[in-house]
mmCIF file of C-alpha atoms in Angstrom:
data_model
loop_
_atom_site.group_PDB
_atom_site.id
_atom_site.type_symbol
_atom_site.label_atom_id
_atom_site.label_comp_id
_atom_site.label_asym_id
_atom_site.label_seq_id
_atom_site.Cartn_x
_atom_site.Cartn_y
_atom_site.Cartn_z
ATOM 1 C CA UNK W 1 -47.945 -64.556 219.574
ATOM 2 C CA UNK W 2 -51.427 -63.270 218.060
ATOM 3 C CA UNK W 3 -53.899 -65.706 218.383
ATOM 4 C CA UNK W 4 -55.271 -67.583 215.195
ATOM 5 C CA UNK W 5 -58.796 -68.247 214.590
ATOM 6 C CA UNK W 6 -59.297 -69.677 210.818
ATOM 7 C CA UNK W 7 -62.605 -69.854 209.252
ATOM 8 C CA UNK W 8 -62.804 -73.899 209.715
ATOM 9 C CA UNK W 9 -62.491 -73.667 213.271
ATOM 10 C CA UNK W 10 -64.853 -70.899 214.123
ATOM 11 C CA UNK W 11 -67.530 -73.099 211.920
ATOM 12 C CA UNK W 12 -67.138 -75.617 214.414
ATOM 13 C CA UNK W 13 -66.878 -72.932 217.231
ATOM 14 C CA UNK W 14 -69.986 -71.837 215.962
ATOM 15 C CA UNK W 15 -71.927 -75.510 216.267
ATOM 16 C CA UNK W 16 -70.678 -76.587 219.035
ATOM 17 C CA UNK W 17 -71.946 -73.214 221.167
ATOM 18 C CA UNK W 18 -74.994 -72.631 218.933
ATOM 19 C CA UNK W 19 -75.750 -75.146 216.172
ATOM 20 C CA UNK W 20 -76.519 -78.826 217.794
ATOM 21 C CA UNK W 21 -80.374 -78.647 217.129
ATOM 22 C CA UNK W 22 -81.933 -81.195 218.797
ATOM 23 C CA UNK W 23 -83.963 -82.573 215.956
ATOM 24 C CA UNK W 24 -81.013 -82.434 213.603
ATOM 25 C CA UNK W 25 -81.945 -79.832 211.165
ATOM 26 C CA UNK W 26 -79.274 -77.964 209.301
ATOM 27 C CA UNK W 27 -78.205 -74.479 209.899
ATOM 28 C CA UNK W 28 -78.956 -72.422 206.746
ATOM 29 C CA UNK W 29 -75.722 -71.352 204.831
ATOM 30 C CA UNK W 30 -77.116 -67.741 204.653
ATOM 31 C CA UNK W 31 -76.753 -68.132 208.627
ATOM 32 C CA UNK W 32 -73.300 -69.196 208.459
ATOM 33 C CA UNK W 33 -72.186 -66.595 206.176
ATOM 34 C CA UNK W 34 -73.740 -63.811 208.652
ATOM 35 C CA UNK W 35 -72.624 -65.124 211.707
ATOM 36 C CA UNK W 36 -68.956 -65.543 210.415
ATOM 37 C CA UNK W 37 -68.976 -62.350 208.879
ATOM 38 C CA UNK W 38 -69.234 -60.742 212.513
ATOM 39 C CA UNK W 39 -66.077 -62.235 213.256
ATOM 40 C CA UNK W 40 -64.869 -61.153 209.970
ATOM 41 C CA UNK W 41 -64.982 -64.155 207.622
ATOM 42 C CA UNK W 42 -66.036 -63.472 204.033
ATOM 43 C CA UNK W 43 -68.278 -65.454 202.306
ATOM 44 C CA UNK W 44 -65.997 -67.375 200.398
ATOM 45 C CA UNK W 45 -63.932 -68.575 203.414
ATOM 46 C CA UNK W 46 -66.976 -69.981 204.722
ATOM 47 C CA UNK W 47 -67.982 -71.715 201.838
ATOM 48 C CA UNK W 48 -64.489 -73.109 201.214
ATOM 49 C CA UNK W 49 -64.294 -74.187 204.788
ATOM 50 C CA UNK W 50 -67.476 -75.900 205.109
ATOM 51 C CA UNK W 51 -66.816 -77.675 201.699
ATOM 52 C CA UNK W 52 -63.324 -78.944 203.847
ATOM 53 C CA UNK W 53 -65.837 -80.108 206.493
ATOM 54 C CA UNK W 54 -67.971 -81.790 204.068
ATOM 55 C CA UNK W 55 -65.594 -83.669 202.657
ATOM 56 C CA UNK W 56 -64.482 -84.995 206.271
ATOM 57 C CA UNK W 57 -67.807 -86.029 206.733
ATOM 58 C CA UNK W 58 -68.422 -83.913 209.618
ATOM 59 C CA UNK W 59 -71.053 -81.534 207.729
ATOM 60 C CA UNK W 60 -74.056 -83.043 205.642
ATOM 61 C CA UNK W 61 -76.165 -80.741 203.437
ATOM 62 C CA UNK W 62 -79.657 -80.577 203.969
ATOM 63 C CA UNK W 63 -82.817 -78.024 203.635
ATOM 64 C CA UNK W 64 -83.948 -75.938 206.508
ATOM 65 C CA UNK W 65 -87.795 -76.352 207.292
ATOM 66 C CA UNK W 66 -88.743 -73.426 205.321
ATOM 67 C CA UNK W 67 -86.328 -74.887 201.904
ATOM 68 C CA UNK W 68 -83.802 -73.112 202.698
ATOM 69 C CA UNK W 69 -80.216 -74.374 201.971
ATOM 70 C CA UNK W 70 -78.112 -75.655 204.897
ATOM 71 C CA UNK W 71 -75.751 -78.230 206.461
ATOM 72 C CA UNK W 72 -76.488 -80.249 209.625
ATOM 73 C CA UNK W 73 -73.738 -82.100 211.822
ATOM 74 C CA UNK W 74 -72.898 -85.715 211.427
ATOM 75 C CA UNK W 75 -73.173 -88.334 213.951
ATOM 76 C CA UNK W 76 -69.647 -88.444 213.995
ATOM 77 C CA UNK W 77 -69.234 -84.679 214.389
ATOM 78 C CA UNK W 78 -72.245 -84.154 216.971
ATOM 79 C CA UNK W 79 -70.100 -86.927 219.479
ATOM 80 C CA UNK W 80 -66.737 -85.112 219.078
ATOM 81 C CA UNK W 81 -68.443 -81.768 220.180
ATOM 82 C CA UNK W 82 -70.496 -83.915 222.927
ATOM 83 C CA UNK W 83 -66.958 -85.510 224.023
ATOM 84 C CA UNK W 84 -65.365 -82.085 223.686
ATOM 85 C CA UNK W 85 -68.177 -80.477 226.379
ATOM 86 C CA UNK W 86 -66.401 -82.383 228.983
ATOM 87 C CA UNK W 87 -63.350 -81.237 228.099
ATOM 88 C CA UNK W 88 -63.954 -77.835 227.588
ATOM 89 C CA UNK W 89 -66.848 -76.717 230.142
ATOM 90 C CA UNK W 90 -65.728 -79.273 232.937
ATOM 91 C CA UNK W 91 -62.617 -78.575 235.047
ATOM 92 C CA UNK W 92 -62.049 -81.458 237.397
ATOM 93 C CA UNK W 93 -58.338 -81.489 239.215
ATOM 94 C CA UNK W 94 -56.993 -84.268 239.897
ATOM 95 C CA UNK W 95 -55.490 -85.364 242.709
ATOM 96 C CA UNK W 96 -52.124 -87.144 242.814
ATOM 97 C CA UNK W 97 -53.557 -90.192 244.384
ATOM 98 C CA UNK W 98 -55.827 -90.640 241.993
ATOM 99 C CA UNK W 99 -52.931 -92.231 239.478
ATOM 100 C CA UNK W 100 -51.648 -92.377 235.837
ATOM 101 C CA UNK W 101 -53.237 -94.311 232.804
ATOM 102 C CA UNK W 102 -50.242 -95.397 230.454
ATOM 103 C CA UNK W 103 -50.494 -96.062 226.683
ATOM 104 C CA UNK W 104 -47.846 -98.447 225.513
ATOM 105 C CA UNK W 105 -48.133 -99.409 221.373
ATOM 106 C CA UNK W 106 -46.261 -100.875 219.152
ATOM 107 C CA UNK W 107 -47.061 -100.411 215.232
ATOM 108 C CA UNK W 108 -45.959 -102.707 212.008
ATOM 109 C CA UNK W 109 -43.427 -100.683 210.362
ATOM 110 C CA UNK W 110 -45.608 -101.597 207.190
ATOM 111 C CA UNK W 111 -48.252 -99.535 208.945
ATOM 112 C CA UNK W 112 -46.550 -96.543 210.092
ATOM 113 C CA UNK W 113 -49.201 -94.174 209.157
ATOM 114 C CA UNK W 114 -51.153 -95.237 211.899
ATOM 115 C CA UNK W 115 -47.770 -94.671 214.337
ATOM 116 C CA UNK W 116 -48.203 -91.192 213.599
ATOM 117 C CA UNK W 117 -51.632 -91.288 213.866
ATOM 118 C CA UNK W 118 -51.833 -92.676 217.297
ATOM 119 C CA UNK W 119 -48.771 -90.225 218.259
ATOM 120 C CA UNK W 120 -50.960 -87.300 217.075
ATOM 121 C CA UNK W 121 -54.187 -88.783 218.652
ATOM 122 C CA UNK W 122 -52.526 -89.192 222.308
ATOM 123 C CA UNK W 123 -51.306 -86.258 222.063
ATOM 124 C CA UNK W 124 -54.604 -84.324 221.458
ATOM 125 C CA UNK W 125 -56.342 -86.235 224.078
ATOM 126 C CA UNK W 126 -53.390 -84.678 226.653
ATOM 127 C CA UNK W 127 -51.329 -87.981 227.084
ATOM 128 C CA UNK W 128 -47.242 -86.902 227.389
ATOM 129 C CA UNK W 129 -44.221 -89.053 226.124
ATOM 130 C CA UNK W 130 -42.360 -91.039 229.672
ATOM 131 C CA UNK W 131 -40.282 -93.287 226.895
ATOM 132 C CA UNK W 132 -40.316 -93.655 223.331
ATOM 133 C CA UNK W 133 -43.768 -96.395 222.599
ATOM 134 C CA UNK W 134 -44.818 -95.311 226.221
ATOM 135 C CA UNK W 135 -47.356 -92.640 226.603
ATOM 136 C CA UNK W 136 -48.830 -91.126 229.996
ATOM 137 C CA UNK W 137 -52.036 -88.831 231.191
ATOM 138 C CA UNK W 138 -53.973 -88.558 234.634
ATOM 139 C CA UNK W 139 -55.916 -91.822 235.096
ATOM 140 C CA UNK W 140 -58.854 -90.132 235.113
ATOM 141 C CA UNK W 141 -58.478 -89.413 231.568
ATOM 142 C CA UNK W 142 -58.637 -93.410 230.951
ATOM 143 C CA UNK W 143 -62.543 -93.967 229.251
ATOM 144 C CA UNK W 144 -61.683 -90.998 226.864
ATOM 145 C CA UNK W 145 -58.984 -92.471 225.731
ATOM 146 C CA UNK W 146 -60.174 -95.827 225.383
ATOM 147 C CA UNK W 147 -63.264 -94.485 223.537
ATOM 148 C CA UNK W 148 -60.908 -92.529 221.197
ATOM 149 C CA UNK W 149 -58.686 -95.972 220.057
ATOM 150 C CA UNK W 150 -61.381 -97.782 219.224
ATOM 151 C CA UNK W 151 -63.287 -95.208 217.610
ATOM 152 C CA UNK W 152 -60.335 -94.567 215.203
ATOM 153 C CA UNK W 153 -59.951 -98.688 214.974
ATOM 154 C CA UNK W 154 -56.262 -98.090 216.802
ATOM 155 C CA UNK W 155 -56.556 -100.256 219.985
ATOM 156 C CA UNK W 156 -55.125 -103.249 218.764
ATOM 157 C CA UNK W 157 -52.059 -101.227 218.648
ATOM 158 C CA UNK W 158 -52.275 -99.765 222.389
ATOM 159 C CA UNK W 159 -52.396 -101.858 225.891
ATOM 160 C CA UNK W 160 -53.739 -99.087 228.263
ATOM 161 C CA UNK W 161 -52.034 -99.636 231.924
ATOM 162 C CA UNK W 162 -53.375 -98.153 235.014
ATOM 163 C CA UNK W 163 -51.000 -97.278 238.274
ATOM 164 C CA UNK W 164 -48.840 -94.992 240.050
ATOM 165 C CA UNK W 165 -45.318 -93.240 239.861
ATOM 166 C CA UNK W 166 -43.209 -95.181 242.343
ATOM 167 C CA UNK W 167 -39.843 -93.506 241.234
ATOM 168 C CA UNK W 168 -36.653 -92.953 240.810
ATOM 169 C CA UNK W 169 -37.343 -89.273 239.806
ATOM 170 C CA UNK W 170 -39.658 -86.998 242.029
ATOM 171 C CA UNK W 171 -42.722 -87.132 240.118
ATOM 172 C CA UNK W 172 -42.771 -83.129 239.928
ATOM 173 C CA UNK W 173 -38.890 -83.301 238.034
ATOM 174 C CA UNK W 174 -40.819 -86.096 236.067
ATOM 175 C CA UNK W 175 -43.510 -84.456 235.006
ATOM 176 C CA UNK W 176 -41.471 -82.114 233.636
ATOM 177 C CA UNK W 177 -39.967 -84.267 231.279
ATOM 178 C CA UNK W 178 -43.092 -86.160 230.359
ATOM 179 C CA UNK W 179 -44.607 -82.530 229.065
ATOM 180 C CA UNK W 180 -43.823 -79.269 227.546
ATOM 181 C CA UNK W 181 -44.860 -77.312 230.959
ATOM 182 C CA UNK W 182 -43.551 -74.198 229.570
ATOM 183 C CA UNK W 183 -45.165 -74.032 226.142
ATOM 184 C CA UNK W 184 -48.565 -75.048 227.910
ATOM 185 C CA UNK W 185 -48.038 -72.425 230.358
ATOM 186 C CA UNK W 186 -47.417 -70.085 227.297
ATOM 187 C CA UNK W 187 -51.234 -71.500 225.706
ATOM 188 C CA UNK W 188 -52.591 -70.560 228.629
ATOM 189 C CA UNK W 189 -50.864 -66.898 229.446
ATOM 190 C CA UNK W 190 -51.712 -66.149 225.680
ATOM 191 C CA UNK W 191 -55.201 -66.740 226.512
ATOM 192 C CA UNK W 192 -55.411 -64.796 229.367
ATOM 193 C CA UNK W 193 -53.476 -61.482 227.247
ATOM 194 C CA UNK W 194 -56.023 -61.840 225.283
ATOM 195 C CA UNK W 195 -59.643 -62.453 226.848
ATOM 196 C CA UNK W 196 -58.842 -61.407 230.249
ATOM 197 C CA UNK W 197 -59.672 -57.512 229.335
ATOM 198 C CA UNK W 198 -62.332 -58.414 227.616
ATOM 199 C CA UNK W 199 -63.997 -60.348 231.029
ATOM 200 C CA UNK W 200 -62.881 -57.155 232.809
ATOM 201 C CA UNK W 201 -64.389 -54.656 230.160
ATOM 202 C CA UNK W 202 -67.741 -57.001 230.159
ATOM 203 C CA UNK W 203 -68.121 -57.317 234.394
ATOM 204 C CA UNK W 204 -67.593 -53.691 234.267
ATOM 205 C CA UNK W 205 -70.048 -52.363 232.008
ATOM 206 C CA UNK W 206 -72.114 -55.101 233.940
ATOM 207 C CA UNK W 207 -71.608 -53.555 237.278
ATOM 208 C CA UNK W 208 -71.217 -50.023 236.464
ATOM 209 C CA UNK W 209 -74.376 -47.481 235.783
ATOM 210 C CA UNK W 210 -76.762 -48.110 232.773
ATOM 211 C CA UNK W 211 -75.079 -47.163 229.913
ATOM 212 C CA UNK W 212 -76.320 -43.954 227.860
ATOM 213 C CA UNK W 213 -79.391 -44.390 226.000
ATOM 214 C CA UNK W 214 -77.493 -45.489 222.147
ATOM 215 C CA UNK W 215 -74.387 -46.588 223.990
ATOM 216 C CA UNK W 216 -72.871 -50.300 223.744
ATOM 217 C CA UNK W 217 -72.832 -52.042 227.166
ATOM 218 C CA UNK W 218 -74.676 -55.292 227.479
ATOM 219 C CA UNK W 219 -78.204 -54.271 227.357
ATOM 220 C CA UNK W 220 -77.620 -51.890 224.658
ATOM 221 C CA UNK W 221 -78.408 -52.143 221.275
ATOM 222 C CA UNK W 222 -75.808 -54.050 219.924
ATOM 223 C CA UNK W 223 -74.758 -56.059 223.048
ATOM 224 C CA UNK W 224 -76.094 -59.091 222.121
ATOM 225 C CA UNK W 225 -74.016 -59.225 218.598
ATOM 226 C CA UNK W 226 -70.528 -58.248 220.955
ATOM 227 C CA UNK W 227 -71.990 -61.018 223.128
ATOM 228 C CA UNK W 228 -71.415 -63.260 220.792
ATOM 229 C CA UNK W 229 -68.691 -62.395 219.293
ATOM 230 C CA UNK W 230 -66.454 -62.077 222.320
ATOM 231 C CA UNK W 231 -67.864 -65.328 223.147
ATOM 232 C CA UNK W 232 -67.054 -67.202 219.820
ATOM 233 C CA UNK W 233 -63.747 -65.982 219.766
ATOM 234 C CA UNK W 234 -63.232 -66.820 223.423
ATOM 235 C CA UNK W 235 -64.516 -70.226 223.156
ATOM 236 C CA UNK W 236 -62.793 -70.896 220.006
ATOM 237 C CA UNK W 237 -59.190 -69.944 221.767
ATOM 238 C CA UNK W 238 -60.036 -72.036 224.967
ATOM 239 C CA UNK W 239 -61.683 -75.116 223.271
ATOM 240 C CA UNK W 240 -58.045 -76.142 222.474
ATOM 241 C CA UNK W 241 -56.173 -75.975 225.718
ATOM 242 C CA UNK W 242 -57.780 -78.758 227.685
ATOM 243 C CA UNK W 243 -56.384 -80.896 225.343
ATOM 244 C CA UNK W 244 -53.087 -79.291 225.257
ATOM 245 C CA UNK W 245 -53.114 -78.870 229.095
ATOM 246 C CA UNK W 246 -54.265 -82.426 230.666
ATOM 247 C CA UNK W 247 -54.400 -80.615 233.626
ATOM 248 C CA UNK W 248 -52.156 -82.006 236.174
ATOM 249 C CA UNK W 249 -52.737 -82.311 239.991
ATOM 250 C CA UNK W 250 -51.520 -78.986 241.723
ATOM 251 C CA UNK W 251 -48.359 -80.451 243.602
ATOM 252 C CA UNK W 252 -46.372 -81.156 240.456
ATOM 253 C CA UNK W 253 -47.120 -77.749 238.848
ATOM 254 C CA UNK W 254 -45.279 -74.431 239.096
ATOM 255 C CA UNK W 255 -46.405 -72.262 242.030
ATOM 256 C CA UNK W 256 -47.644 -69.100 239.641
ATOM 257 C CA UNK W 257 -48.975 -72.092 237.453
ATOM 258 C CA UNK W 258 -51.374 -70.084 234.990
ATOM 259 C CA UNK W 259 -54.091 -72.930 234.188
ATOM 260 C CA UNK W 260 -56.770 -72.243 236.947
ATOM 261 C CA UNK W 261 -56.531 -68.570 236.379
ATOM 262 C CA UNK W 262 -57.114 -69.259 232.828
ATOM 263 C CA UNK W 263 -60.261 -71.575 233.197
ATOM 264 C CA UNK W 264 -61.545 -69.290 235.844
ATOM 265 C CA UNK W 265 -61.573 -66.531 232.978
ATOM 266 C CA UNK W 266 -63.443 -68.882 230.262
ATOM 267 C CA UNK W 267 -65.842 -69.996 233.160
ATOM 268 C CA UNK W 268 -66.812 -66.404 233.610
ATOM 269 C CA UNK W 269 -66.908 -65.912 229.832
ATOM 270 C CA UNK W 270 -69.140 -68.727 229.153
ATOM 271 C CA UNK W 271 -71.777 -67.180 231.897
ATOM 272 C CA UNK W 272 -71.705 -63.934 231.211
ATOM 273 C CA UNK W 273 -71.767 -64.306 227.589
ATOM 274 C CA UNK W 274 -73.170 -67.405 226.343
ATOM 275 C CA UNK W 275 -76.614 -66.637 226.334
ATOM 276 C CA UNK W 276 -76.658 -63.137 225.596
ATOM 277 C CA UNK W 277 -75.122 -64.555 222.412
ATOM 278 C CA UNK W 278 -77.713 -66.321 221.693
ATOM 279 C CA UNK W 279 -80.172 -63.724 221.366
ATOM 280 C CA UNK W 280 -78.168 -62.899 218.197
ATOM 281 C CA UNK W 281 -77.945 -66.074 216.804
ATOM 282 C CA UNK W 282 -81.661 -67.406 217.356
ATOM 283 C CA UNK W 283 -83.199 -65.349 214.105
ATOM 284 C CA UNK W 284 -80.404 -66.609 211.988
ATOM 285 C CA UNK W 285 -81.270 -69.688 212.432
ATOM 286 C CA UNK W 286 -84.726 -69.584 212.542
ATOM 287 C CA UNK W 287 -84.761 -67.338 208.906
ATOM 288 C CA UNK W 288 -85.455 -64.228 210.291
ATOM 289 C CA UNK W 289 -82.241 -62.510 210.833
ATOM 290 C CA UNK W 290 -81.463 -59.629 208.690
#
């Protein structure tokens, strides 16, 4: 399946790699609208998309330092990308011994919007179902999650349980049950299909000879814009599988298990790529870019 990158994520792609000033000033719209149009975005997606992000309070309008119009994270938004860091450039695997964290609610039927809501939120923090009202993730995934319910005002729904799998069930069969192993395995082979030749293209041209004076490899003319956007749209397709994948200790995986091959690939992305992308984005957002 061809991946999907809609203009509302890639805005938030796009702060998260290169938009959390450290003073807090906005990034001009005229940025936005260039740096999305590399990944071809047209104005009025952005536009629409940030208003969408506005509205969620995750974007606030403000003026750049030279008056320029712009729109600056939130306080809310700037801790969901700092959460999301550890998620997304940290790869820690578990070990079995390490244990399970359980989530166990129960929710008014008079408040069943917030059943749904807590079903959606476990989810996205990597938690899978061992029995209807009884959720389950790698312990280590415990502070997160804790953070997240009270954040969202939904831990006095939730007691959070700490322990280990002492049967019936092998915990590999069990694991099995508890999450989609094949559809994450899918996430993760989809990713690779489709940034794995572009790793391979990049070490190459890295490795190779210089390229031709006017030619396109990484210190060309040019390689600092395909920097970025291979990196964008690389980060933008991984920043949603450690949340889908809660990354389980090796034992109770498949043997040709795709995850670590996957995060390897993003790893090597994010190093190769990450800063030569920036070289594009700094004038933007100083006011100088073209």
């Amino acid at each position: 399946m061809a991946e999907q990158h809609t203009p509302r994520s890639l805005i938030v792609s796009l702060y998260g790699a290169y938009g959390r000033a450290p003073d807090g000033s906005p990034m001009p719209v005229a940025a936005l609208i260039r740096l999305l149009a590399v990944l071809g975005v047209d104005a009025p997606s952005v536009r629409s998309s940030v208003s969408r992000l506005k509205r969620r309070g995750l974007l606030l309008p403000g003026r750049t330092a030279d008056g320029a119009a712009g729109y600056a994270l939130s306080d809310d938004a700037r801790r969901l990308l700092d959460d999301g860091d550890r998620r997304i450039y940290t790869r820690t695997e578990p070990k079995l011994a390490e244990g399970w964290v359980l989530a166990v609610f129960s929710v008014p039927e008079a408040e069943r919007h917030k059943r749904h809501l807590l079903r959606s939120r476990l989810a996205r923090l990597g938690f899978g179902t061992a029995a209807p009202g009884v959720w389950i993730a790698p312990a280590r995934l415990y502070e997160e999650t804790r953070n997240a319910l009270e954040r969202l005002e939904l831990s006095p729904y939730v007691d959070l349980f700490r322990g280990d799998h002492l049967g019936y069930a092998a915990t590999a069969g069990a694991v099995a049950r508890w999450w989609d192993l094949p559809a994450i395995a899918r996430l993760h082979e989809e990713f690779l299909a489709a940034h794995e030749p572009v790793l391979r293209a990049w070490r190459t041209a890295r490795e190779g000879a210089e390229a031709p004076a006017g030619g396109e490899g990484p210190e060309a003319p040019g390689g600092a814009e395909k920097a970025y956007r291979d990196y964008l749209l690389a980060l933008d397709s991984w920043r949603r599988l450690p949340y889908a994948d809660p990354v389980l200790p090796a034992e109770l995986l498949p043997d040709d298990w795709p995850g670590r091959r996957s995060a390897e690939a993003f790893a090597a992305l994010h190093e190769l790529l990450r800063d030569r992308g920036a070289e594009f984005v700094r004038p933007y957002l100083s006011g100088a870019g073209g």
